[in-house]
Coordinates of C-alpha atoms in Angstrom, one line a residue:
G73 CA 36.1 63.8 53.5
V74 CA 35.8 60.0 54.2
I75 CA 32.4 58.5 54.9
R76 CA 32.5 55.5 57.2
T77 CA 29.8 53.2 58.6
A78 CA 28.9 54.1 62.1
L79 CA 26.9 50.9 62.8
P80 CA 27.9 47.2 62.4
N81 CA 25.8 44.6 60.5
M82 CA 23.7 46.9 58.4
D83 CA 20.9 44.9 56.7
R84 CA 19.7 45.7 53.2
E85 CA 16.6 43.7 53.8
V86 CA 15.8 46.1 56.7
K87 CA 16.8 49.4 55.1
E88 CA 18.3 49.7 51.6
Q89 CA 19.0 53.4 51.3
Y90 CA 20.5 56.2 53.5
Q91 CA 20.8 60.0 53.1
V92 CA 23.7 61.7 54.8
L93 CA 23.9 65.6 55.2
I94 CA 27.5 66.7 55.0
Q95 CA 28.7 70.3 55.9
A96 CA 32.1 71.8 54.8
K97 CA 33.6 75.0 56.6
D98 CA 36.6 77.1 55.8
M99 CA 39.0 78.8 58.3
G100 CA 39.3 75.5 60.0
G101 CA 35.9 75.8 61.3
Q102 CA 36.6 78.9 63.3
L103 CA 34.0 81.6 63.9
G104 CA 33.5 83.8 60.9
G105 CA 34.3 81.2 58.4
L106 CA 32.0 80.2 55.5
A107 CA 30.3 76.8 55.3
G108 CA 28.5 74.7 52.6
T109 CA 26.3 71.6 52.8
T110 CA 25.4 68.6 50.6
T111 CA 23.4 65.4 50.8
V112 CA 24.9 62.0 50.0
N113 CA 22.6 59.1 49.1
I114 CA 24.0 55.7 50.1
T115 CA 22.5 52.5 48.8
L116 CA 23.4 49.1 50.3
T117 CA 24.2 46.3 47.8
D118 CA 22.8 42.9 48.4
V119 CA 24.9 39.9 49.6
N120 CA 23.7 36.3 49.9
D121 CA 23.3 36.4 53.6
N122 CA 19.8 34.8 53.8
P123 CA 18.9 31.2 53.1
P124 CA 15.6 30.2 51.3
R125 CA 12.7 29.4 53.6
F126 CA 9.5 27.5 52.9
P127 CA 6.5 29.4 54.2
K128 CA 5.0 26.1 55.4
S129 CA 6.4 22.7 56.2
I130 CA 3.8 20.5 54.4
F131 CA 2.3 21.0 50.9
H132 CA -0.8 19.0 49.8
L133 CA -1.5 18.3 46.2
K134 CA -4.3 16.3 44.4
V135 CA -3.5 14.6 41.1
P136 CA -5.9 12.6 38.8
E137 CA -4.6 9.2 38.0
S138 CA -5.2 9.9 34.3
S139 CA -2.5 12.7 34.3
H140 CA 0.0 12.3 31.4
V141 CA 3.6 11.6 32.0
G142 CA 5.6 14.9 31.9
S143 CA 2.7 17.1 32.8
A144 CA 2.9 19.6 35.7
I145 CA 0.8 18.5 38.7
G146 CA 1.6 21.3 41.2
R147 CA 3.9 24.2 42.4
I148 CA 5.6 24.9 45.7
R149 CA 7.7 28.0 46.6
A150 CA 10.5 28.9 49.0
V151 CA 11.1 32.6 50.0
D152 CA 14.5 34.2 49.8
P153 CA 14.7 37.9 50.9
D154 CA 17.9 38.4 48.9
F155 CA 17.9 40.1 45.5
G156 CA 19.0 39.1 42.1
K157 CA 21.1 36.1 41.6
N158 CA 21.5 35.8 45.4
A159 CA 17.7 34.9 45.5
E160 CA 18.0 32.1 42.8
I161 CA 16.7 28.8 44.3
E162 CA 17.3 25.2 43.2
Y163 CA 14.7 22.6 44.1
N164 CA 15.4 18.9 44.6
I165 CA 13.4 15.9 45.7
V166 CA 15.0 14.1 48.6
P167 CA 15.4 10.4 47.8
G168 CA 12.9 8.3 49.6
D169 CA 9.5 6.7 49.4
G170 CA 7.4 7.9 46.5
G171 CA 9.9 10.4 45.1
N172 CA 10.8 8.2 42.1
L173 CA 7.5 8.9 40.4
F174 CA 7.9 12.7 40.4
D175 CA 10.4 15.3 39.3
I176 CA 10.8 19.0 40.2
T177 CA 12.2 21.9 38.2
T178 CA 12.6 25.7 38.9
D179 CA 10.6 28.3 37.2
E180 CA 13.2 31.0 36.4
N181 CA 10.6 33.8 36.3
T182 CA 8.9 33.1 39.6
Q183 CA 11.5 30.9 41.4
E184 CA 8.8 28.4 42.1
G185 CA 9.3 24.6 42.2
V186 CA 7.3 22.9 39.5
I187 CA 6.4 19.3 40.3
K188 CA 6.0 17.0 37.2
L189 CA 4.9 13.5 36.8
K190 CA 7.7 11.1 35.7
K191 CA 5.7 7.8 35.7
P192 CA 2.0 7.1 35.3
L193 CA -0.2 6.9 38.3
D194 CA -2.7 4.2 39.2
F195 CA -5.3 4.8 41.9
E196 CA -6.0 1.1 42.3
T197 CA -2.3 0.5 42.9
K198 CA -1.4 3.4 45.2
K199 CA -3.7 6.2 46.4
A200 CA -1.1 8.6 48.0
Y201 CA 2.6 9.6 47.9
T202 CA 4.7 11.5 50.4
F203 CA 8.2 12.9 49.7
K204 CA 10.4 15.8 50.8
V205 CA 11.6 18.7 48.6
E206 CA 14.8 20.7 49.4
A207 CA 15.3 24.3 48.3
S208 CA 18.8 25.8 48.3
N209 CA 20.7 28.9 46.9
L210 CA 22.6 28.5 43.7
H211 CA 25.2 31.2 44.5
L212 CA 26.6 31.0 48.0
D213 CA 28.8 33.6 49.7
H214 CA 31.5 31.9 51.8
R215 CA 31.7 34.8 54.2
F216 CA 28.3 33.8 55.6
H217 CA 28.7 30.1 56.0
S218 CA 28.8 30.5 59.7
V219 CA 25.3 31.9 59.6
G220 CA 24.0 28.4 58.8
P221 CA 23.0 26.1 55.9
F222 CA 21.5 28.0 53.0
K223 CA 18.7 25.5 52.3
D224 CA 15.4 24.4 53.6
T225 CA 13.1 21.4 53.3
A226 CA 9.4 20.8 53.1
T227 CA 7.1 17.8 52.9
V228 CA 4.9 17.2 49.8
K229 CA 1.9 14.9 50.1
I230 CA 0.1 13.9 46.9
N231 CA -3.3 12.3 46.8
V232 CA -4.2 10.3 43.7
L233 CA -7.7 10.9 42.5
D234 CA -9.6 7.9 41.0
M235 CA -10.7 8.4 37.3
D236 CA -12.8 6.3 35.0
E237 CA -10.2 4.6 32.8
P238 CA -10.5 2.4 29.7
P239 CA -10.0 -1.4 30.0
V240 CA -6.4 -2.7 30.1
F241 CA -5.3 -5.7 27.9
S242 CA -3.2 -8.4 29.5
K243 CA -0.6 -8.3 26.7
P244 CA 0.7 -5.5 24.4
V245 CA 0.4 -7.8 21.4
Y246 CA -1.3 -11.1 20.8
T247 CA 0.2 -13.7 18.4
M248 CA -1.8 -16.8 17.3
E249 CA -1.3 -19.6 14.9
V250 CA -3.9 -21.6 12.8
Y251 CA -3.7 -24.2 10.1
E252 CA -5.0 -23.3 6.7
D253 CA -7.4 -26.2 6.6
T254 CA -9.1 -25.2 9.9
P255 CA -12.9 -25.4 9.5
V256 CA -14.9 -22.2 9.7
G257 CA -16.0 -21.3 13.2
T258 CA -12.9 -22.9 14.9
I259 CA -11.7 -20.9 18.0
I260 CA -8.0 -20.1 17.5
G261 CA -7.3 -17.9 20.6
A262 CA -8.6 -15.2 22.9
V263 CA -7.7 -11.7 24.1
T264 CA -8.3 -10.5 27.6
A265 CA -8.9 -7.0 29.0
Q266 CA -9.9 -5.8 32.5
D267 CA -11.5 -2.7 34.0
L268 CA -9.1 -1.9 36.9
D269 CA -11.2 0.9 38.3
A270 CA -12.9 0.4 41.7
G271 CA -16.3 -1.2 41.0
S272 CA -15.1 -2.6 37.8
S273 CA -17.4 -2.8 34.8
S274 CA -17.7 -5.7 32.3
V275 CA -15.8 -5.4 29.0
R276 CA -17.0 -5.9 25.4
Y277 CA -14.8 -6.8 22.5
F278 CA -15.0 -6.1 18.7
I279 CA -12.6 -6.1 15.7
D280 CA -11.6 -2.7 14.3
W281 CA -12.7 -3.3 10.7
K282 CA -10.4 -1.5 8.3
N283 CA -10.4 -3.7 5.2
D284 CA -11.9 -7.0 3.8
V285 CA -9.0 -9.0 5.3
D286 CA -10.5 -8.5 8.8
S287 CA -13.6 -10.3 7.8
Y288 CA -11.8 -13.7 7.9
F289 CA -12.1 -13.7 11.7
T290 CA -14.8 -13.0 14.3
I291 CA -14.6 -12.3 18.0
D292 CA -17.0 -13.1 20.8
A293 CA -18.1 -9.8 22.3
T294 CA -18.2 -11.1 25.8
E295 CA -15.5 -13.7 26.0
G296 CA -13.0 -12.2 23.6
T297 CA -12.4 -15.5 21.8
I298 CA -11.3 -15.2 18.1
A299 CA -12.6 -17.7 15.5
T300 CA -12.3 -18.2 11.8
N301 CA -15.0 -16.8 9.7
E302 CA -13.8 -18.0 6.3
L303 CA -11.5 -20.7 4.9
L304 CA -7.9 -19.7 5.0
D305 CA -5.3 -20.2 2.3
R306 CA -1.7 -19.8 3.3
E307 CA -0.6 -19.6 -0.3
S308 CA -2.8 -16.5 -0.7
T309 CA -2.2 -14.8 2.7
A310 CA 0.3 -16.2 5.2
Q311 CA -0.3 -13.7 8.0
Y312 CA -3.2 -11.6 9.2
N313 CA -2.8 -8.4 11.2
F314 CA -5.8 -6.6 12.7
S315 CA -6.8 -4.7 15.9
V316 CA -9.2 -5.6 18.7
I317 CA -10.9 -2.9 20.6
A318 CA -12.2 -3.3 24.2
S319 CA -14.8 -1.0 25.7
K320 CA -16.5 -0.7 29.1
V321 CA -20.1 -1.5 29.2
S322 CA -20.7 1.3 31.7
N323 CA -19.0 3.8 29.5
P324 CA -18.5 2.7 25.8
L325 CA -16.5 5.9 25.1
L326 CA -13.6 4.5 27.1
T327 CA -11.8 2.1 24.8
S328 CA -8.4 0.5 24.4
K329 CA -6.9 -1.2 21.4
V330 CA -4.5 -4.1 21.0
N331 CA -2.8 -5.6 17.9
V332 CA -3.5 -9.2 17.0
I333 CA -1.2 -11.2 14.6
I334 CA -2.4 -14.5 13.2
N335 CA 0.1 -16.7 11.3
V336 CA -1.4 -19.3 8.9
L337 CA 0.4 -22.6 9.1
D338 CA 0.9 -24.6 6.0
V339 CA -0.9 -27.9 5.3
N340 CA 0.5 -30.3 2.8
E341 CA -2.2 -30.0 0.2
F342 CA -0.3 -29.6 -3.1
P343 CA 1.6 -32.5 -4.8
P344 CA 5.1 -31.8 -6.1
E345 CA 5.6 -31.3 -9.8
I346 CA 8.4 -31.4 -12.3
S347 CA 9.9 -27.9 -12.4
V348 CA 11.7 -28.3 -15.8
P349 CA 10.1 -28.6 -19.2
Y350 CA 8.2 -31.8 -19.8
E351 CA 9.9 -32.6 -23.1
T352 CA 13.4 -33.8 -23.8
S353 CA 15.2 -35.8 -26.6
V354 CA 17.2 -38.9 -27.0
C355 CA 19.7 -39.8 -29.8
E356 CA 19.1 -42.7 -32.1
N357 CA 22.6 -44.0 -31.3
A358 CA 22.2 -43.7 -27.5
K359 CA 23.8 -46.3 -25.3
P360 CA 22.2 -48.0 -22.3
G361 CA 22.5 -46.1 -19.0
Q362 CA 22.9 -42.7 -20.7
V363 CA 21.3 -39.8 -18.8
I364 CA 19.2 -37.8 -21.2
Q365 CA 17.6 -35.4 -18.7
T366 CA 18.0 -34.4 -15.0
V367 CA 14.7 -33.3 -13.4
T368 CA 13.9 -31.4 -10.2
A369 CA 10.6 -30.9 -8.4
A370 CA 8.7 -27.9 -7.0
D371 CA 6.0 -27.8 -4.4
K372 CA 3.5 -24.9 -3.9
D373 CA 3.4 -25.7 -0.2
L374 CA 5.7 -24.1 2.2
S375 CA 8.4 -26.8 2.4
P376 CA 9.7 -27.3 6.0
A377 CA 13.3 -27.9 6.7
G378 CA 14.4 -31.3 5.4
Q379 CA 11.7 -31.6 2.8
R380 CA 12.6 -34.4 0.3
F381 CA 11.1 -35.5 -2.9
S382 CA 11.3 -39.0 -4.3
F383 CA 11.1 -40.0 -8.0
R384 CA 10.1 -43.3 -9.6
L385 CA 8.4 -44.7 -12.7
S386 CA 4.7 -45.3 -12.6
P387 CA 3.8 -49.0 -12.3
E388 CA 2.5 -49.3 -15.9
A389 CA 5.9 -48.1 -17.3
S390 CA 8.2 -50.0 -15.0
N391 CA 8.3 -53.1 -17.2
K392 CA 9.0 -51.3 -20.4
P393 CA 12.6 -51.6 -21.7
N394 CA 13.0 -48.1 -23.0
F395 CA 13.8 -45.7 -20.1
T396 CA 14.1 -45.6 -16.4
V397 CA 14.2 -43.0 -13.6
H398 CA 17.3 -42.9 -11.3
D399 CA 16.5 -41.1 -8.0
Y400 CA 19.7 -39.3 -6.8
R401 CA 18.1 -38.8 -3.3
N402 CA 18.9 -35.1 -3.3
N403 CA 15.6 -33.9 -4.7
T404 CA 16.8 -34.6 -8.3
A405 CA 16.5 -37.6 -10.6
G406 CA 17.9 -38.6 -13.9
I407 CA 16.1 -40.0 -17.0
E408 CA 18.3 -42.8 -18.3
T409 CA 18.1 -45.0 -21.3
R410 CA 17.7 -48.8 -20.9
R411 CA 18.5 -50.1 -24.4
N412 CA 21.0 -49.7 -27.2
G413 CA 19.7 -47.4 -29.9
Y414 CA 16.3 -46.0 -31.0
S415 CA 14.7 -45.6 -34.4
R416 CA 12.6 -42.7 -35.4
R417 CA 10.9 -44.8 -38.1
E418 CA 9.7 -47.3 -35.6
Q419 CA 8.6 -44.7 -33.0
E420 CA 9.3 -41.0 -32.9
L421 CA 7.8 -40.1 -29.4
Y422 CA 8.0 -41.9 -26.1
F423 CA 5.8 -40.9 -23.1
L424 CA 7.4 -41.6 -19.7
P425 CA 5.1 -41.3 -16.6
V426 CA 7.2 -40.2 -13.6
V427 CA 5.7 -40.3 -10.1
I428 CA 7.0 -37.7 -7.6
E429 CA 6.2 -37.8 -3.8
D430 CA 7.0 -35.4 -1.0
S431 CA 7.9 -36.3 2.6
S432 CA 5.3 -34.2 4.4
Y433 CA 2.1 -35.5 6.1
P434 CA -0.2 -36.4 4.5
V435 CA 2.0 -37.5 1.6
Q436 CA 1.1 -35.9 -1.7
S437 CA 2.2 -37.3 -5.1
S438 CA 1.7 -36.6 -8.7
T439 CA 2.3 -38.3 -12.0
N440 CA 4.1 -36.2 -14.6
T441 CA 4.4 -37.4 -18.1
M442 CA 7.7 -36.7 -19.8
T443 CA 7.7 -36.5 -23.6
I444 CA 10.9 -38.0 -25.2
R445 CA 11.6 -37.3 -28.8
V446 CA 13.9 -39.4 -30.9
C447 CA 16.5 -37.4 -32.8
R448 CA 19.3 -38.0 -35.2
C449 CA 22.7 -37.2 -33.7
D450 CA 26.3 -37.5 -34.7
S451 CA 28.9 -39.6 -33.0
D452 CA 29.5 -37.0 -30.3
G453 CA 25.8 -36.8 -29.4
T454 CA 25.2 -33.5 -31.1
I455 CA 21.6 -33.3 -32.4
L456 CA 21.5 -33.0 -36.2
S457 CA 17.8 -33.2 -36.9
C458 CA 15.0 -33.9 -34.5
N459 CA 11.7 -34.9 -36.1
V460 CA 11.6 -32.4 -38.8
E461 CA 8.8 -34.2 -40.5
A462 CA 6.6 -33.5 -37.6
I463 CA 6.1 -29.8 -38.5
F464 CA 4.3 -30.9 -41.7
L465 CA 1.8 -33.1 -39.9
P466 CA -1.7 -31.7 -39.4
V467 CA -2.5 -30.7 -35.9
G468 CA -4.7 -33.2 -34.3
L469 CA -8.2 -31.9 -33.6
S470 CA -10.9 -33.5 -31.6
T471 CA -14.3 -34.3 -33.0
G472 CA -15.9 -31.5 -31.0
A473 CA -13.5 -29.0 -32.4
L474 CA -14.1 -30.1 -36.0
I475 CA -17.9 -29.9 -35.5
A476 CA -17.6 -26.4 -34.0
I477 CA -15.5 -25.2 -37.0
L478 CA -17.9 -26.6 -39.5
L479 CA -20.9 -25.0 -37.8
C480 CA -19.1 -21.6 -37.9
I481 CA -18.5 -22.0 -41.6
V482 CA -22.2 -23.0 -42.3
I483 CA -23.4 -20.0 -40.2
L484 CA -21.2 -17.6 -42.2
L485 CA -22.5 -19.0 -45.5
V486 CA -26.1 -18.6 -44.4
I487 CA -25.5 -15.0 -43.4
V488 CA -23.9 -14.2 -46.7
V489 CA -26.8 -15.7 -48.7
L490 CA -29.4 -13.9 -46.7
Y491 CA -27.6 -10.6 -47.1
V492 CA -27.4 -11.0 -50.9
A493 CA -31.1 -12.0 -51.1
L494 CA -32.2 -9.0 -49.1
R495 CA -30.2 -6.7 -51.2
R496 CA -31.8 -8.0 -54.4
Q497 CA -35.3 -7.8 -53.0
K498 CA -34.8 -4.3 -51.9
K499 CA -33.5 -3.2 -55.3
K500 CA -36.5 -4.9 -57.0
D501 CA -39.0 -3.2 -54.8
T502 CA -37.5 0.2 -55.5
L503 CA -37.8 -0.3 -59.3
M504 CA -41.4 -1.4 -59.1
T505 CA -42.3 1.5 -56.9
S506 CA -40.7 4.0 -59.3
K507 CA -42.7 2.5 -62.3
E508 CA -46.1 2.5 -60.6
D509 CA -45.9 5.9 -58.9
I510 CA -45.1 8.3 -61.8
R511 CA -44.8 11.9 -60.9
D512 CA -43.9 14.4 -63.7
N513 CA -43.3 18.1 -63.3
V514 CA -43.4 20.4 -66.3
I515 CA -41.7 23.6 -65.2
H516 CA -41.2 26.7 -67.3
Y517 CA -38.8 29.5 -66.2
D518 CA -38.1 32.8 -68.0
D519 CA -35.1 33.6 -65.8
E520 CA -32.0 31.8 -65.0
G521 CA -31.7 30.3 -61.5
G522 CA -34.5 30.0 -59.0
G523 CA -37.5 27.9 -59.2
E524 CA -36.4 25.5 -56.5
E525 CA -39.6 26.0 -54.6
D526 CA -41.6 25.0 -57.7
T527 CA -40.0 21.5 -57.7
Q528 CA -42.0 20.5 -54.7
A529 CA -44.4 18.1 -56.5
F530 CA -47.6 16.8 -55.1
D531 CA -48.2 13.2 -54.0
I532 CA -50.4 12.3 -56.9
G533 CA -50.9 8.8 -55.4
A534 CA -53.2 10.4 -52.8
L535 CA -55.4 11.9 -55.6
R536 CA -56.0 8.7 -57.6
N537 CA -59.4 7.2 -57.7
P538 CA -59.4 3.6 -58.9
K539 CA -63.3 3.5 -59.0
V540 CA -63.3 5.9 -62.0
I541 CA -60.5 4.5 -64.1
E542 CA -62.7 1.7 -65.6
D543 CA -65.8 3.8 -66.2
N544 CA -64.5 6.8 -68.0
K545 CA -63.0 5.4 -71.2
M546 CA -63.9 8.2 -73.7
R547 CA -61.1 10.2 -75.3
R548 CA -60.3 13.6 -74.2
D549 CA -57.7 14.5 -76.8
I550 CA -60.3 16.0 -79.3
K551 CA -62.9 18.7 -78.7
P552 CA -66.4 17.2 -78.3
D553 CA -69.2 18.3 -80.6
T554 CA -71.7 18.5 -77.9
L555 CA -71.3 18.9 -74.2
R556 CA -72.3 15.7 -72.6
F557 CA -72.7 15.3 -68.9
P558 CA -71.6 12.1 -67.3
R559 CA -74.0 9.6 -65.8
Q560 CA -74.9 10.1 -62.2
R561 CA -73.2 7.6 -60.0
P562 CA -73.6 7.0 -56.4
P563 CA -71.3 9.4 -54.4
V564 CA -68.1 7.9 -53.3
E565 CA -66.8 8.0 -49.8
D566 CA -65.9 11.5 -48.8
N567 CA -62.2 12.2 -48.3
T568 CA -61.9 15.3 -46.2
D569 CA -58.1 15.6 -46.5
I570 CA -58.1 15.5 -50.3
R571 CA -61.1 17.9 -50.6
D572 CA -59.4 20.4 -48.2
F573 CA -56.2 20.2 -50.1
I574 CA -57.8 20.8 -53.6
N575 CA -60.0 23.7 -52.3
Q576 CA -57.0 25.4 -50.8
R577 CA -55.0 25.2 -54.0
L578 CA -57.9 26.4 -56.1
Q579 CA -58.5 29.4 -53.8
E580 CA -54.9 30.4 -53.9
N581 CA -54.8 30.4 -57.7
D582 CA -58.2 32.1 -58.1
V583 CA -57.5 35.1 -55.8
D584 CA -54.0 35.7 -57.1
P585 CA -54.3 37.7 -60.3
S586 CA -50.5 38.1 -60.6
A587 CA -49.8 34.3 -60.6
P588 CA -48.0 33.4 -63.8
P589 CA -49.7 30.8 -66.0
Y590 CA -46.5 28.7 -65.8
D591 CA -47.0 26.7 -62.6
S592 CA -46.5 23.0 -62.5
L593 CA -48.2 20.4 -64.6
A594 CA -48.8 17.0 -62.9
T595 CA -49.9 13.8 -64.6
Y596 CA -53.1 12.4 -63.0
A597 CA -54.0 8.8 -63.5
Y598 CA -57.4 9.0 -61.8
E599 CA -59.2 12.2 -61.0
G600 CA -62.4 14.2 -61.5
N601 CA -65.3 12.2 -60.1
G602 CA -68.3 14.6 -60.2
S603 CA -66.5 17.3 -62.3
V604 CA -68.2 19.1 -65.3
A605 CA -65.1 18.0 -67.3
E606 CA -65.3 14.5 -66.0
S607 CA -62.0 12.6 -65.6
L608 CA -58.7 14.1 -66.6
S609 CA -57.1 10.7 -67.1
S610 CA -56.5 11.6 -70.7
I611 CA -53.8 14.0 -69.6
D612 CA -51.7 10.9 -69.0
S613 CA -51.2 10.9 -72.8
L614 CA -48.2 13.1 -72.1
T615 CA -46.3 9.8 -71.9
T616 CA -47.1 9.1 -75.6
E617 CA -45.6 10.7 -78.6
A618 CA -48.9 11.7 -80.4
D619 CA -49.8 15.3 -81.0
Q620 CA -52.7 16.5 -78.9
D621 CA -55.2 19.3 -79.4
Y622 CA -56.0 21.1 -76.1
D623 CA -58.3 23.9 -77.4
Y624 CA -61.2 22.2 -75.7
L625 CA -59.7 23.2 -72.4
S626 CA -60.8 26.8 -72.9
D627 CA -64.5 25.6 -72.9
W628 CA -64.2 24.0 -69.5
G629 CA -64.5 27.1 -67.5
P630 CA -62.3 29.4 -65.4
R631 CA -60.9 26.6 -63.3
F632 CA -59.0 25.3 -66.3
K633 CA -57.9 28.6 -67.6
I634 CA -54.3 28.1 -66.4
L635 CA -54.1 24.7 -68.2
A636 CA -55.6 26.2 -71.4
D637 CA -53.0 29.0 -71.3
M638 CA -50.2 26.7 -70.7
F639 CA -51.0 24.2 -73.5
G640 CA -52.1 27.0 -75.8
E641 CA -48.7 28.7 -75.2
E642 CA -46.8 25.5 -76.1
E643 CA -48.9 25.0 -79.3
S644 CA -48.2 28.6 -80.4

């Protein structure tokens, strides 16, 4: 069975699918034959038979003047009832007034036309733009050309919105020049920025400080004039580069920046000088007119094109018949001899003052003294010896230098003498102290090792009493026949520290029954004022070689029991 269309010009956009019920019969369709039915679904495929159409003829857009170039500022859309690639649309701006500031592209997902900004907008220059946009199919079907053009146009009107913008400088870069000797405070140029918004605001200027170099200049906040703030030196810095910022008084957050370049022009302030060594030599057998040295000059200033140096002898040396200067007029000069032969014995050194001038304004000149040494040469001019004796001559020193050297030597000698004297005095004081302050320890140990804690001797100097040493002269090395009490003397000044120390030591030895009798024996020079045993100064006899009898110590009471046991043990 063949299924054919029954109607012409079926439209997919009107109805896309059809269902057809088909019946099949046998026996040629005669009565009594069997039949069967089926349903056939028919879907119409799309063809590009519909052009794109804009839903409205005019589109209105509002765009801020501060919009960035390349940003999307609006969308428009044309409708195409076709499906798939037949519905793909291409948008174009029709050439004309205002269209050169904008561009349009197609969004592949939504088939919308995206209008983008191609150039910056300025409300103060132009407030509105009008142009036409054309929408057309990308894939055309030539069978339907007769239907009509497959494109449509619409008008786009864009209104520019005024925005508060930063000031605008009149130049992208400012270049200025100033001479290096310009006085501080001199105005060298100015920058200009304007607020182009409606109802413009005044502008203030300031330098964008980034480093210490920027401090060489100042700017007037209102006028924008730039002046020097410090003295400039081209030889130190030949060019300064910094930024100037302009801000609106009504809105200081809106700022713009411009680069400023200042070139420092050279001023002829340095004289030229000889650029070669200041010393040369001449042979004893030199002939008149012989060139012994060619000199050149150098100038610290920036030499302009055509700079020339001139050379000549100073006036005081012009009349001397020894040497002369020949200016070659090419910024070089030759030192020439003026006589026949020189003698080292007559004069070994010659000093030749050479004056060099530059050609800049103001003219700068300097006098450079050349040292010429007389040497012995062979017949070919080869130097054989050149003032060998000079190396043995003493170096010339000024009077001030000699005085300084002598003062240094004297100061060193004084320091050495003082050091030696102090060392001797210190040694003498140490010997005297050791003789006057005698401390003896008699220590007895029954075991090997140990006893270090017993070597802590007492400071006997604190126990001496010079008031008693002259009164108690009687001997204590023999036992007295009768116990005699000393005369009553007025009490001496109480010393609390000594009394507390002695009482503490006595108490420790009295209450300790296990204390050995071998403690420490100290030599007392003065002691015992008010004691029943009077002074113990006779114990100092330990320093003598005589034998002593210490039995009388047992009669002095329990406080001297340890001493009696110690000396009794030694005698036994």
